[in-house]
């Protein structure tokens, strides 16, 4: 029976500590993204799911994550769950997931967005409820 324990330093000047004790869910997801990115090869056709790998980031970091996910997707299939426009916009397809509940049940539905719906949903994320033409562009 063998085990591996990863140690990381999450901030400059800090020593290495066990990954499971110091890393947030988002940091663990981004570490997984880095590992998958390093090991993805053209001959490897895989399917990978990233569940909010972009949690807690924005701006340039979000754009870098989006580009890494896109690169991995060029060698296989990636399903990325995200709330960031940088990650959503770079994808080939966008799906809308909606959850509805009543007293007894909860039902989730998933549907592929049309090009027009795609623009509107990304604009909502950028601008909130007051969507502008600038957000649509």
mmCIF file of C-alpha atoms in Angstrom:
data_model
loop_
_atom_site.group_PDB
_atom_site.id
_atom_site.type_symbol
_atom_site.label_atom_id
_atom_site.label_comp_id
_atom_site.label_asym_id
_atom_site.label_seq_id
_atom_site.Cartn_x
_atom_site.Cartn_y
_atom_site.Cartn_z
ATOM 1 C CA UNK A 1 0.000 0.000 0.000
ATOM 2 C CA UNK A 2 1.578 3.269 -1.160
ATOM 3 C CA UNK A 3 0.567 6.880 -0.694
ATOM 4 C CA UNK A 4 1.686 10.206 -2.108
ATOM 5 C CA UNK A 5 1.376 13.531 -0.340
ATOM 6 C CA UNK A 6 1.830 16.783 -2.247
ATOM 7 C CA UNK A 7 3.410 19.810 -0.577
ATOM 8 C CA UNK A 8 2.977 23.309 -1.973
ATOM 9 C CA UNK A 9 3.866 26.889 -1.189
ATOM 10 C CA UNK A 10 0.878 29.082 -2.006
ATOM 11 C CA UNK A 11 2.474 32.452 -1.249
ATOM 12 C CA UNK A 12 5.943 33.958 -1.657
ATOM 13 C CA UNK A 13 8.053 33.580 1.465
ATOM 14 C CA UNK A 14 6.002 30.732 2.896
ATOM 15 C CA UNK A 15 7.381 27.267 3.265
ATOM 16 C CA UNK A 16 5.932 24.114 1.762
ATOM 17 C CA UNK A 17 2.893 22.634 3.505
ATOM 18 C CA UNK A 18 0.639 19.642 2.781
ATOM 19 C CA UNK A 19 -1.674 20.467 -0.123
ATOM 20 C CA UNK A 20 -4.749 19.042 1.599
ATOM 21 C CA UNK A 21 -4.236 21.328 4.606
ATOM 22 C CA UNK A 22 -3.578 24.670 2.925
ATOM 23 C CA UNK A 23 -5.164 24.692 -0.509
ATOM 24 C CA UNK A 24 -8.674 25.914 -1.140
ATOM 25 C CA UNK A 25 -10.978 24.095 -3.527
ATOM 26 C CA UNK A 26 -10.125 26.627 -6.223
ATOM 27 C CA UNK A 27 -6.388 26.190 -5.686
ATOM 28 C CA UNK A 28 -6.730 22.415 -5.906
ATOM 29 C CA UNK A 29 -8.744 22.809 -9.124
ATOM 30 C CA UNK A 30 -6.093 25.105 -10.619
ATOM 31 C CA UNK A 31 -3.353 22.661 -9.635
ATOM 32 C CA UNK A 32 -5.308 19.948 -11.447
ATOM 33 C CA UNK A 33 -5.594 22.261 -14.470
ATOM 34 C CA UNK A 34 -1.814 22.758 -14.433
ATOM 35 C CA UNK A 35 -1.166 19.014 -14.191
ATOM 36 C CA UNK A 36 -3.646 18.193 -16.968
ATOM 37 C CA UNK A 37 -2.163 20.954 -19.112
ATOM 38 C CA UNK A 38 1.362 19.631 -18.616
ATOM 39 C CA UNK A 39 0.394 16.071 -19.501
ATOM 40 C CA UNK A 40 -2.034 16.698 -22.355
ATOM 41 C CA UNK A 41 -0.697 15.416 -25.663
ATOM 42 C CA UNK A 42 -2.066 15.453 -29.179
ATOM 43 C CA UNK A 43 -2.412 11.674 -29.256
ATOM 44 C CA UNK A 44 -4.334 11.603 -25.960
ATOM 45 C CA UNK A 45 -8.029 12.033 -26.677
ATOM 46 C CA UNK A 46 -9.564 12.408 -23.253
ATOM 47 C CA UNK A 47 -12.602 13.972 -21.641
ATOM 48 C CA UNK A 48 -11.988 16.236 -18.669
ATOM 49 C CA UNK A 49 -14.443 18.071 -16.412
ATOM 50 C CA UNK A 50 -13.413 21.246 -14.591
ATOM 51 C CA UNK A 51 -15.943 22.372 -11.993
ATOM 52 C CA UNK A 52 -15.386 26.076 -11.326
ATOM 53 C CA UNK A 53 -11.610 25.820 -11.728
ATOM 54 C CA UNK A 54 -11.666 29.627 -11.947
ATOM 55 C CA UNK A 55 -13.146 30.235 -8.475
ATOM 56 C CA UNK A 56 -11.637 33.254 -6.741
ATOM 57 C CA UNK A 57 -9.809 34.686 -9.754
ATOM 58 C CA UNK A 58 -10.491 37.434 -12.281
ATOM 59 C CA UNK A 59 -8.815 39.466 -14.988
ATOM 60 C CA UNK A 60 -5.565 38.164 -16.431
ATOM 61 C CA UNK A 61 -5.580 35.009 -14.315
ATOM 62 C CA UNK A 62 -9.079 34.142 -15.553
ATOM 63 C CA UNK A 63 -7.953 34.724 -19.141
ATOM 64 C CA UNK A 64 -4.901 32.491 -18.626
ATOM 65 C CA UNK A 65 -7.123 29.749 -17.188
ATOM 66 C CA UNK A 66 -9.490 30.093 -20.159
ATOM 67 C CA UNK A 67 -6.602 29.705 -22.602
ATOM 68 C CA UNK A 68 -5.251 26.628 -20.777
ATOM 69 C CA UNK A 69 -8.683 24.996 -20.796
ATOM 70 C CA UNK A 70 -9.058 25.785 -24.496
ATOM 71 C CA UNK A 71 -5.638 24.273 -25.251
ATOM 72 C CA UNK A 72 -6.521 21.077 -23.378
ATOM 73 C CA UNK A 73 -9.796 20.993 -25.325
ATOM 74 C CA UNK A 74 -7.934 21.074 -28.631
ATOM 75 C CA UNK A 75 -6.597 17.600 -27.784
ATOM 76 C CA UNK A 76 -9.791 16.160 -26.353
ATOM 77 C CA UNK A 77 -13.075 17.175 -24.844
ATOM 78 C CA UNK A 78 -13.467 19.587 -21.934
ATOM 79 C CA UNK A 79 -16.572 20.422 -19.957
ATOM 80 C CA UNK A 80 -15.871 23.515 -17.867
ATOM 81 C CA UNK A 81 -18.388 24.839 -15.369
ATOM 82 C CA UNK A 82 -17.760 28.542 -14.876
ATOM 83 C CA UNK A 83 -19.288 31.889 -13.960
ATOM 84 C CA UNK A 84 -16.529 33.967 -15.589
ATOM 85 C CA UNK A 85 -17.077 35.533 -19.026
ATOM 86 C CA UNK A 86 -13.450 34.940 -20.083
ATOM 87 C CA UNK A 87 -13.827 31.197 -19.615
ATOM 88 C CA UNK A 88 -17.342 30.984 -21.027
ATOM 89 C CA UNK A 89 -16.669 33.089 -24.135
ATOM 90 C CA UNK A 90 -13.636 31.109 -25.315
ATOM 91 C CA UNK A 91 -15.559 27.827 -25.481
ATOM 92 C CA UNK A 92 -16.908 26.377 -28.714
ATOM 93 C CA UNK A 93 -20.322 25.732 -27.144
ATOM 94 C CA UNK A 94 -22.150 27.147 -24.148
ATOM 95 C CA UNK A 95 -24.896 25.408 -22.207
ATOM 96 C CA UNK A 96 -27.341 26.974 -19.781
ATOM 97 C CA UNK A 97 -28.097 24.992 -16.633
ATOM 98 C CA UNK A 98 -31.200 25.886 -14.694
ATOM 99 C CA UNK A 99 -32.390 24.405 -11.416
ATOM 100 C CA UNK A 100 -36.048 24.551 -10.391
ATOM 101 C CA UNK A 101 -37.461 23.401 -7.077
ATOM 102 C CA UNK A 102 -40.893 22.960 -5.600
ATOM 103 C CA UNK A 103 -41.943 21.486 -2.271
ATOM 104 C CA UNK A 104 -41.047 17.923 -3.242
ATOM 105 C CA UNK A 105 -38.473 17.890 -6.014
ATOM 106 C CA UNK A 106 -35.613 19.690 -7.658
ATOM 107 C CA UNK A 107 -35.077 19.388 -11.386
ATOM 108 C CA UNK A 108 -32.079 20.630 -13.363
ATOM 109 C CA UNK A 109 -32.314 21.258 -17.082
ATOM 110 C CA UNK A 110 -29.464 21.769 -19.519
ATOM 111 C CA UNK A 111 -29.798 23.311 -22.951
ATOM 112 C CA UNK A 112 -27.405 24.377 -25.684
ATOM 113 C CA UNK A 113 -27.455 28.134 -26.214
ATOM 114 C CA UNK A 114 -28.008 29.655 -29.637
ATOM 115 C CA UNK A 115 -25.531 32.302 -30.792
ATOM 116 C CA UNK A 116 -27.956 35.063 -29.762
ATOM 117 C CA UNK A 117 -28.588 33.491 -26.344
ATOM 118 C CA UNK A 118 -24.850 33.035 -25.879
ATOM 119 C CA UNK A 119 -24.220 36.759 -26.402
ATOM 120 C CA UNK A 120 -27.050 37.699 -24.024
ATOM 121 C CA UNK A 121 -25.947 35.336 -21.241
ATOM 122 C CA UNK A 122 -22.316 36.485 -21.382
ATOM 123 C CA UNK A 123 -23.516 40.114 -21.445
ATOM 124 C CA UNK A 124 -25.611 39.430 -18.307
ATOM 125 C CA UNK A 125 -22.526 38.143 -16.529
ATOM 126 C CA UNK A 126 -20.544 41.221 -17.559
ATOM 127 C CA UNK A 127 -23.177 43.892 -16.971
ATOM 128 C CA UNK A 128 -25.704 42.418 -14.549
ATOM 129 C CA UNK A 129 -29.390 43.077 -15.107
ATOM 130 C CA UNK A 130 -28.765 46.330 -17.023
ATOM 131 C CA UNK A 131 -27.272 44.944 -20.252
ATOM 132 C CA UNK A 132 -25.578 47.509 -22.502
ATOM 133 C CA UNK A 133 -24.506 47.297 -26.131
ATOM 134 C CA UNK A 134 -20.903 47.464 -24.940
ATOM 135 C CA UNK A 135 -21.420 44.296 -22.873
ATOM 136 C CA UNK A 136 -22.937 42.564 -25.910
ATOM 137 C CA UNK A 137 -19.905 43.377 -28.042
#
